[in-house]
Short mmCIF file of C-alpha atoms in Angstrom, two decimals:
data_model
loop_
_atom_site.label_atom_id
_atom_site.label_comp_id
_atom_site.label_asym_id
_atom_site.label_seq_id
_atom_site.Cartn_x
_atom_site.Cartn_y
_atom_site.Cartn_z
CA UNK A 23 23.95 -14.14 14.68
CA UNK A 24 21.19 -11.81 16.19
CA UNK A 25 17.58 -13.33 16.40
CA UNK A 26 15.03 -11.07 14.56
CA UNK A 27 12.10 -9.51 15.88
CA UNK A 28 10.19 -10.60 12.49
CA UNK A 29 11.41 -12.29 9.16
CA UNK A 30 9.71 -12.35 5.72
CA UNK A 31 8.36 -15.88 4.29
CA UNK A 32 6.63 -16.11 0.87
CA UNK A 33 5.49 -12.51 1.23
CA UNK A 34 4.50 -13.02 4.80
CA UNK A 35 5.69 -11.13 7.82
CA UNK A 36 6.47 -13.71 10.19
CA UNK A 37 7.10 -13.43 14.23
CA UNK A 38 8.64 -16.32 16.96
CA UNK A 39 4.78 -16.62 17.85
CA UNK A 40 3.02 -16.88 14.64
CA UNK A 41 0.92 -13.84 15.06
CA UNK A 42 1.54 -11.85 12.00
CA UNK A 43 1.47 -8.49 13.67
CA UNK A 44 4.35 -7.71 12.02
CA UNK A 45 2.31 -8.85 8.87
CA UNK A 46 -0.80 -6.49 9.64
CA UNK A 47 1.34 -3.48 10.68
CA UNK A 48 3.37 -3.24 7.11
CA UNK A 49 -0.20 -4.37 5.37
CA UNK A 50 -1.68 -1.28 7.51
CA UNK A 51 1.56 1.08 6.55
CA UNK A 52 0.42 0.07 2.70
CA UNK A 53 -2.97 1.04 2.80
CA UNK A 54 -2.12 4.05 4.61
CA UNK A 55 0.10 5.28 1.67
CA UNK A 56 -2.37 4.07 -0.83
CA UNK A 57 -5.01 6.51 0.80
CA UNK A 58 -2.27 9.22 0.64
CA UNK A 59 -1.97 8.70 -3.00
CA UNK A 60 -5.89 8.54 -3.59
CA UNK A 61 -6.35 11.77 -2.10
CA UNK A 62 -3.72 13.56 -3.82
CA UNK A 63 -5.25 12.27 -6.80
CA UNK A 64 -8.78 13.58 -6.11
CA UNK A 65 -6.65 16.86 -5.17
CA UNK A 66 -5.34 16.75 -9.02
CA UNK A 67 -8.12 15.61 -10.68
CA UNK A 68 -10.77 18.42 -9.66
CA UNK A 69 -14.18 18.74 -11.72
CA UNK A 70 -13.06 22.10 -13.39
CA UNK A 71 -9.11 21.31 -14.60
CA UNK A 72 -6.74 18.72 -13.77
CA UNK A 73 -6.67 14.49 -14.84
CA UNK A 74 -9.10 13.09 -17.07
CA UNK A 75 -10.35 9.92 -15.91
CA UNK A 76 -7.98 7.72 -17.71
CA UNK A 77 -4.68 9.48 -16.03
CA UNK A 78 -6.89 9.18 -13.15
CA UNK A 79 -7.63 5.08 -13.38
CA UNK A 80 -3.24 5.05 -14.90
CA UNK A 81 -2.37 6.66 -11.93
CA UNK A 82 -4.47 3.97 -9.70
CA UNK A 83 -3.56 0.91 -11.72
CA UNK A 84 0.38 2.15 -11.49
CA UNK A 85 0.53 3.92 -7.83
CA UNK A 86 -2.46 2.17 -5.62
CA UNK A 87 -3.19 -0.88 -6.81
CA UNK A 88 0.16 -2.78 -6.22
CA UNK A 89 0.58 -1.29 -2.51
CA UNK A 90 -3.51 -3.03 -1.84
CA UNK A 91 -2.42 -6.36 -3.78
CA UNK A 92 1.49 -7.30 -2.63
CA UNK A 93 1.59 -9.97 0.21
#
């Protein structure tokens, strides 16, 4: 059996010293996507054509909002 550099407790990224860097860095990945996906929504919901604000606030609730709240 191969010791891991990080294993996965109750949501939590977990390391041999407790830190959670492991933790942060995947939290930090998640945001980073969810910032993607924001922008390429303000990219397809422009003032002239493109989402109303309810595909808008669908497209948050279903895209954004579980990458900010999971572990």
């Amino acid at each position: 059996i191969q010791p891991r550099q990080s294993w996965r407790y109750l949501g939590f990224r977990l390391d041999p010293r407790l830190t959670f860097r492991a933790h942060v860095a995947r939290a930090f990945r998640a945001l980073t996507d969810a910032a993607t996906t924001v922008n390429a929504m303000l990219m397809l919901g422009n003032s002239n054509r493109g989402l109303s604000p309810l595909q808008r606030r669908t497209l948050y609730i279903s895209c954004v909002q579980p990458l900010l709240t999971y572990g």
